[in-house]
Tab-separated table of C-alpha atoms in Angstrom:
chain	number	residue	atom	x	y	z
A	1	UNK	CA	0.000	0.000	0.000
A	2	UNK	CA	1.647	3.599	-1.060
A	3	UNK	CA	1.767	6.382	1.829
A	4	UNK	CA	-0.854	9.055	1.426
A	5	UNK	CA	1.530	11.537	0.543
A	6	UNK	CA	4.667	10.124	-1.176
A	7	UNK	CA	8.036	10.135	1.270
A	8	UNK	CA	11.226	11.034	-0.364
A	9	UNK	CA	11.993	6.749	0.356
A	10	UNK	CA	9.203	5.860	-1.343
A	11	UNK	CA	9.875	8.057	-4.588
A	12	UNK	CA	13.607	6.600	-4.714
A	13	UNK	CA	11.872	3.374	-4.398
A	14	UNK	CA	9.740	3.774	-7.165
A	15	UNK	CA	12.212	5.575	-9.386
A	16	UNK	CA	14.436	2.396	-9.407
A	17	UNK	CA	11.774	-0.176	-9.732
A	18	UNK	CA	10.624	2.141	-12.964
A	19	UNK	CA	14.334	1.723	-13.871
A	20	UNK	CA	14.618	-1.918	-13.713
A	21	UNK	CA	11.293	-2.751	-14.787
A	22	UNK	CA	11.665	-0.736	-17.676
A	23	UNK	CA	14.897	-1.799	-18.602
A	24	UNK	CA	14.101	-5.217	-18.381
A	25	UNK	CA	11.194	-4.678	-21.300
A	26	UNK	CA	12.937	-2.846	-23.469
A	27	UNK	CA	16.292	-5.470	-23.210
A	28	UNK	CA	14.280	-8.296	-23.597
A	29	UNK	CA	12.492	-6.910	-26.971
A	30	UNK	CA	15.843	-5.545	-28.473
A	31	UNK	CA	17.495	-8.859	-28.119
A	32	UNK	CA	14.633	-11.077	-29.483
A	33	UNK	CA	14.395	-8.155	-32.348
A	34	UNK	CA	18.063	-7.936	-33.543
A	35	UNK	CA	18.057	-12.269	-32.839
A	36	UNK	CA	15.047	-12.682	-35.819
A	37	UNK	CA	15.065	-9.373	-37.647
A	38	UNK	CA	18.808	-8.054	-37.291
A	39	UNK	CA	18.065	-5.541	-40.080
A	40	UNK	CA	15.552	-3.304	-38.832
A	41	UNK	CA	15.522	-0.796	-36.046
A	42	UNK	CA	13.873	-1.279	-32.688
A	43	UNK	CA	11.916	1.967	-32.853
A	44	UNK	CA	11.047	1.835	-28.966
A	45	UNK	CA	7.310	2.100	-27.471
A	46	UNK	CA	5.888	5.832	-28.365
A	47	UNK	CA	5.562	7.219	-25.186
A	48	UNK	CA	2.204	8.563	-24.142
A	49	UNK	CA	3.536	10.344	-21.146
A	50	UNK	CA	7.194	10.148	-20.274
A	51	UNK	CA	8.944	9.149	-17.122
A	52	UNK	CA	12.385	9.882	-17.322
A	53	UNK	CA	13.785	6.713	-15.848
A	54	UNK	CA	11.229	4.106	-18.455
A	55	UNK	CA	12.928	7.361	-21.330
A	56	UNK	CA	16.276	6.870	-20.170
A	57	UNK	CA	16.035	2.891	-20.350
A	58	UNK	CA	14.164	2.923	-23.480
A	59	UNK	CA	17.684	4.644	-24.630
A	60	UNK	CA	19.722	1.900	-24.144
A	61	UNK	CA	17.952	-0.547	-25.739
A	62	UNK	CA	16.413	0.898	-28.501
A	63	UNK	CA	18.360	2.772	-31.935
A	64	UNK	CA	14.992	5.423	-31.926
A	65	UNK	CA	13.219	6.539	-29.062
A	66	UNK	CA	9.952	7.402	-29.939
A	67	UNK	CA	6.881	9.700	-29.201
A	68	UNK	CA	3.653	10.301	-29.427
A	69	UNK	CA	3.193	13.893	-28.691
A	70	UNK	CA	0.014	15.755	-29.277
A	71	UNK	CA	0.149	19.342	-28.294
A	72	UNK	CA	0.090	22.700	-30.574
A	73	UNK	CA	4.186	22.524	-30.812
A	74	UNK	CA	6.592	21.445	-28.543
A	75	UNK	CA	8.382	23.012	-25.620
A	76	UNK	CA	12.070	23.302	-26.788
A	77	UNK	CA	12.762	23.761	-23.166
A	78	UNK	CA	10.488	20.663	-21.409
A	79	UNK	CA	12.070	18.633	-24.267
A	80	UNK	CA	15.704	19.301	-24.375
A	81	UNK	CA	16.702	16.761	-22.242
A	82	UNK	CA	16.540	14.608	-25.361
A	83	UNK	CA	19.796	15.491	-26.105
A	84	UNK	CA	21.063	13.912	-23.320
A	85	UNK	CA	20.223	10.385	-24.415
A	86	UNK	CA	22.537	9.689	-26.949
A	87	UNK	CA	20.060	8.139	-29.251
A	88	UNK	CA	18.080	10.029	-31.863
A	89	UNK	CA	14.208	10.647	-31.131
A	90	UNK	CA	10.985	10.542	-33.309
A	91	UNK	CA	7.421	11.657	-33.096
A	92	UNK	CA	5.342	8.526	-33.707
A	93	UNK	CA	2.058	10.552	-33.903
A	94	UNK	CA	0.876	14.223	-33.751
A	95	UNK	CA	-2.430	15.586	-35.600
A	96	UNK	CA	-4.908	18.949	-35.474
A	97	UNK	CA	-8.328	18.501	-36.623
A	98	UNK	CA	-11.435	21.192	-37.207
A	99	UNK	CA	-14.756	21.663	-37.037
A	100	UNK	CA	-15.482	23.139	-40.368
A	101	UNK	CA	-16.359	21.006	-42.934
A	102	UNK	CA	-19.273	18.724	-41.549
A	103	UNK	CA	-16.747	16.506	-38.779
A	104	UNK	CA	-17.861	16.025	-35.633
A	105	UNK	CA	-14.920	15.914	-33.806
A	106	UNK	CA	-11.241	17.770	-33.787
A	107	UNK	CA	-9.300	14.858	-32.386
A	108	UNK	CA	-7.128	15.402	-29.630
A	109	UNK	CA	-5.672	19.052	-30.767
A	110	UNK	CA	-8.326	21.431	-32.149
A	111	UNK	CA	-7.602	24.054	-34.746
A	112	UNK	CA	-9.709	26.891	-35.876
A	113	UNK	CA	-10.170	25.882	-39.010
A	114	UNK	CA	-8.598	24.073	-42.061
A	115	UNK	CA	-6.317	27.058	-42.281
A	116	UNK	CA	-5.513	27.472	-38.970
A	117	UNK	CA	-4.603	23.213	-39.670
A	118	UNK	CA	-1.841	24.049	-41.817
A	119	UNK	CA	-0.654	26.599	-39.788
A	120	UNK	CA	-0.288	24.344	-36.698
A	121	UNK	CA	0.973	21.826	-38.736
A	122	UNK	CA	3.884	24.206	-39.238
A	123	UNK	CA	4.048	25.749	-36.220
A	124	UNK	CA	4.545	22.043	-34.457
A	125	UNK	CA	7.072	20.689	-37.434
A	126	UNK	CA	9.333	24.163	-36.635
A	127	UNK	CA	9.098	23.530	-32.738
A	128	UNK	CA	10.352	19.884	-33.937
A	129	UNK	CA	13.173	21.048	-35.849
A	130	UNK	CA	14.078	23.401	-33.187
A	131	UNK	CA	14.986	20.520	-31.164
A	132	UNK	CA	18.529	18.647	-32.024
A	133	UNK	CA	17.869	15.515	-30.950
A	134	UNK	CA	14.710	14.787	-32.828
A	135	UNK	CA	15.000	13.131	-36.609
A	136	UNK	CA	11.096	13.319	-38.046
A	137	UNK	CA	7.654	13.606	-36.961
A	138	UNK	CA	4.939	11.445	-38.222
A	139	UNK	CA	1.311	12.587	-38.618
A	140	UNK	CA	-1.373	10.584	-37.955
A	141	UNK	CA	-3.462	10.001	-39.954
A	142	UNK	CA	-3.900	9.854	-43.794
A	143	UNK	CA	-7.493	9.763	-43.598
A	144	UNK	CA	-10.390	11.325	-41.490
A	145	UNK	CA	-11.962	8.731	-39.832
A	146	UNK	CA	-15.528	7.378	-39.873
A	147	UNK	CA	-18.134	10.408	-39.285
A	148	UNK	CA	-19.712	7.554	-37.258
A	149	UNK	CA	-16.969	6.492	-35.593
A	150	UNK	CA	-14.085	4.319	-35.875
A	151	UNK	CA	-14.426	0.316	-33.734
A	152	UNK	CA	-13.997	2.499	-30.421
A	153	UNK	CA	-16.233	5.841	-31.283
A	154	UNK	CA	-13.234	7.960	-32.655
A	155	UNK	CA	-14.449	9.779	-35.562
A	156	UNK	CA	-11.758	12.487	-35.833
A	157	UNK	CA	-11.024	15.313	-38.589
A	158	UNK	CA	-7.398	14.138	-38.443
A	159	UNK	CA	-6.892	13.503	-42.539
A	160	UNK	CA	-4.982	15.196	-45.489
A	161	UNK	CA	-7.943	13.731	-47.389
A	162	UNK	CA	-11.503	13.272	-46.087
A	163	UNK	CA	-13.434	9.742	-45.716
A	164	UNK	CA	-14.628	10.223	-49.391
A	165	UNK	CA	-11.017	11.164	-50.715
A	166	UNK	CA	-11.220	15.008	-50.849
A	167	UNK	CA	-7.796	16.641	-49.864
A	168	UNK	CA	-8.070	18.933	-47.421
A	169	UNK	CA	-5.769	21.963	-49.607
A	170	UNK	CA	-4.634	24.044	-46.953
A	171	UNK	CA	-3.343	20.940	-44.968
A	172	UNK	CA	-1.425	19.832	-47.774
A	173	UNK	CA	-0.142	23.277	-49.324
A	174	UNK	CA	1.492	24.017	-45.403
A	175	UNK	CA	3.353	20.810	-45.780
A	176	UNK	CA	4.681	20.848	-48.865
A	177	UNK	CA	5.358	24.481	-48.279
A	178	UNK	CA	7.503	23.532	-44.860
A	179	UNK	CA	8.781	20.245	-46.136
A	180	UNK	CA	10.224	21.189	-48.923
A	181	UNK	CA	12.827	23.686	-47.205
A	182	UNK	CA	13.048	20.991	-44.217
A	183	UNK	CA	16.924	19.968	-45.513
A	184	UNK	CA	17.959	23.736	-46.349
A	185	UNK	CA	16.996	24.910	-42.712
A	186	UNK	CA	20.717	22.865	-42.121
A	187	UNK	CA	22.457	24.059	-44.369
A	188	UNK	CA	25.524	26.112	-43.499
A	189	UNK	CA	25.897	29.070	-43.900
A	190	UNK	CA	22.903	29.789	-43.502
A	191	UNK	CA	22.038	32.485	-46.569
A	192	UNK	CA	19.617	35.259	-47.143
A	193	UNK	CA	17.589	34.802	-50.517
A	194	UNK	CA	16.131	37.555	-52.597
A	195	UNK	CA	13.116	37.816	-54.748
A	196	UNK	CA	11.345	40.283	-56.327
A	197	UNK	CA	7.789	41.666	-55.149
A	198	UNK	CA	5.689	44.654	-56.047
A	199	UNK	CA	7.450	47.701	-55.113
A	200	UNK	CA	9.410	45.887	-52.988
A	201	UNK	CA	11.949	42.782	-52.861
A	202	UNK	CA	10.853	39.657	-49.988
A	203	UNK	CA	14.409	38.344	-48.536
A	204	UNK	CA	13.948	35.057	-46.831
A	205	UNK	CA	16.446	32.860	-44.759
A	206	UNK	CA	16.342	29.329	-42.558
A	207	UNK	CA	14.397	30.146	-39.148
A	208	UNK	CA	17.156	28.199	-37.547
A	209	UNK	CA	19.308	29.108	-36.030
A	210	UNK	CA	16.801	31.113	-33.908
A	211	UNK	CA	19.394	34.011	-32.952
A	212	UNK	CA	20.215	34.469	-36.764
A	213	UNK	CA	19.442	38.453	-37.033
A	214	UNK	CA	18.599	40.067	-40.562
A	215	UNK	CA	20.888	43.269	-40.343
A	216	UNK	CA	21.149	46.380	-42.753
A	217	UNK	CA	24.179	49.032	-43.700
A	218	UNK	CA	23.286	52.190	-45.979
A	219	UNK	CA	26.859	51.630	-47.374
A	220	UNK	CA	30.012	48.967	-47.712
A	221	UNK	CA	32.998	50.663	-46.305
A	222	UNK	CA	35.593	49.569	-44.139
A	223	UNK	CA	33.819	51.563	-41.092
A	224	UNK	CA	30.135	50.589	-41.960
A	225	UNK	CA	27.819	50.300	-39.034
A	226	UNK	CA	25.313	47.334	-39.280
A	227	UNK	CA	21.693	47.543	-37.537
A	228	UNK	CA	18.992	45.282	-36.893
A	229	UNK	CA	16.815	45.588	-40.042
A	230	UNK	CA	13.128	47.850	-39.171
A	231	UNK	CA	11.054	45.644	-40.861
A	232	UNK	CA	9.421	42.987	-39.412
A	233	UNK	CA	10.027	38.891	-40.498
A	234	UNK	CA	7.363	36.509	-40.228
A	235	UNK	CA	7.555	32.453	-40.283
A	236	UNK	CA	6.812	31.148	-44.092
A	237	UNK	CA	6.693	27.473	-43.864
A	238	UNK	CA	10.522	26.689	-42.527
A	239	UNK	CA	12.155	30.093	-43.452
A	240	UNK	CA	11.657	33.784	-42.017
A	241	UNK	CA	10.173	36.573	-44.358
A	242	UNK	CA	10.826	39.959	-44.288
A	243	UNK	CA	9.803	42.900	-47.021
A	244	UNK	CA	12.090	45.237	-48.211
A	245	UNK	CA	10.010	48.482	-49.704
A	246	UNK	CA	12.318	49.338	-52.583
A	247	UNK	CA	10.931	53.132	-52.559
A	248	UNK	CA	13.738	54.046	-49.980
A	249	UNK	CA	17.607	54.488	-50.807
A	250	UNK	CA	20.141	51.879	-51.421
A	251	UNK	CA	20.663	49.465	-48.532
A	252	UNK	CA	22.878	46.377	-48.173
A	253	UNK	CA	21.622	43.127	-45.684
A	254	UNK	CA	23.779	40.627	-44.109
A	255	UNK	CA	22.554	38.095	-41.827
A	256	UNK	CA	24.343	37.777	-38.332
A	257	UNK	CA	24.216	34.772	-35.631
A	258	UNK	CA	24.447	36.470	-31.992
């Protein structure tokens, strides 16, 4: 029988049953895995909720530790101790779902609307790619399910294409738009691009990494002071955008990691 209110004995107690317990079932699968199907990767148990010690044992045993995460983005901060596991981590399942057109049910993260689905979509796959340690996250699912309910009464919006095959288009535009610069976001330097606009030019650059500031000079000489650039940059997909009026004089931009 626990205590009423947990002793400090009893939480050590727990914490390294947790540990052993844990690390038993993860051992026991790895070896039986790599024993009859030594080619594939032991992709660990997509945790639900987390405890640290089953996390930390799930490490050593498995070649991905994975997730199931569903939340608007996640908290760089509440999830950087990833990086302290020495094994890369994946997001087995995350989803946002609407009201809008004729479902009954959002699933377990509501958006607006189909907009506002694509714009979580990219809001959660930037928090993702914020965080080092993570490889991928994997939506779930392809399809809405049953507006009368799936074989235990789930009947969520959660598709790129409805029950009857229609594509939800603002789903699917965010994550082509976002996927598509997924690799770039890496690449180093990072470098500011230029396009034209009407009366004006739209630079855009990777969003990571996240202290990279857009700076502007009126001139190139030896003695040229650089500021922070005025106009405001907004996230497009997995870049920043800002908008350069090209009414006012000559100016030069550099980008500039604090």
């Amino acid at each position: 029988t626990l205590p009423s209110s947990w002793t400090a004995a009893c939480v050590t107690d727990l914490s390294a049953f947790l540990t052993n317990f844990a690390g038993r079932y993860f051992s026991v699968i790895n070896t039986k895995l790599k024993q009859h199907a030594a080619t594939e990767l032991y992709l660990g148990s997509r945790f639900a909720s987390h405890p640290i010690e089953a996390v930390r044992a799930a490490a050593q045993s498995c070649d991905v530790v994975t997730f199931n995460i569903y939340s608007r983005s996640l908290d760089t901060n509440a999830w950087a101790f990833t990086q302290t596991l020495g094994k890369p981590c994946l997001v087995g399942e995350f989803h946002f779902g609407a009201l809008d057109r004729g479902m009954f049910s959002p699933g377990l993260v509501q958006a607006a609307n189909q907009a506002d689905r694509g714009q979580a979509y990219q809001e959660y796959v930037r928090s993702v790619l914020s965080l080092p340690a993570f490889v991928g996250c994997q939506w779930f699912q392809y399809y809405d399910e049953p507006l009368v309910g799936r074989f235990d009464g789930e009947n969520y919006n959660i598709g790129f294409v409805s029950g009857a095959d229609t594509p939800y288009g603002e789903l699917i535009t965010a994550a082509r738009q976002i996927n598509a610069k997924v690799y770039a976001t890496f690449a180093s330097p990072a470098k500011v691009s230029v396009a034209p606009g009407t009366n004006a030019m739209v630079l855009s650059w990777p969003f990571l990494p996240a202290d990279a500031v857009l700076e502007s000079t009126s001139g190139l000489s030896p003695t040229a002071t650089w500021s922070p650039a005025v106009e405001p940059a907004s996230f497009v997909g997995a870049e920043k955008v800002a908008i350069i009026q090209t009414t006012e004089p000559g100016r030069f931009f550099r980008l500039r990691q604090l």
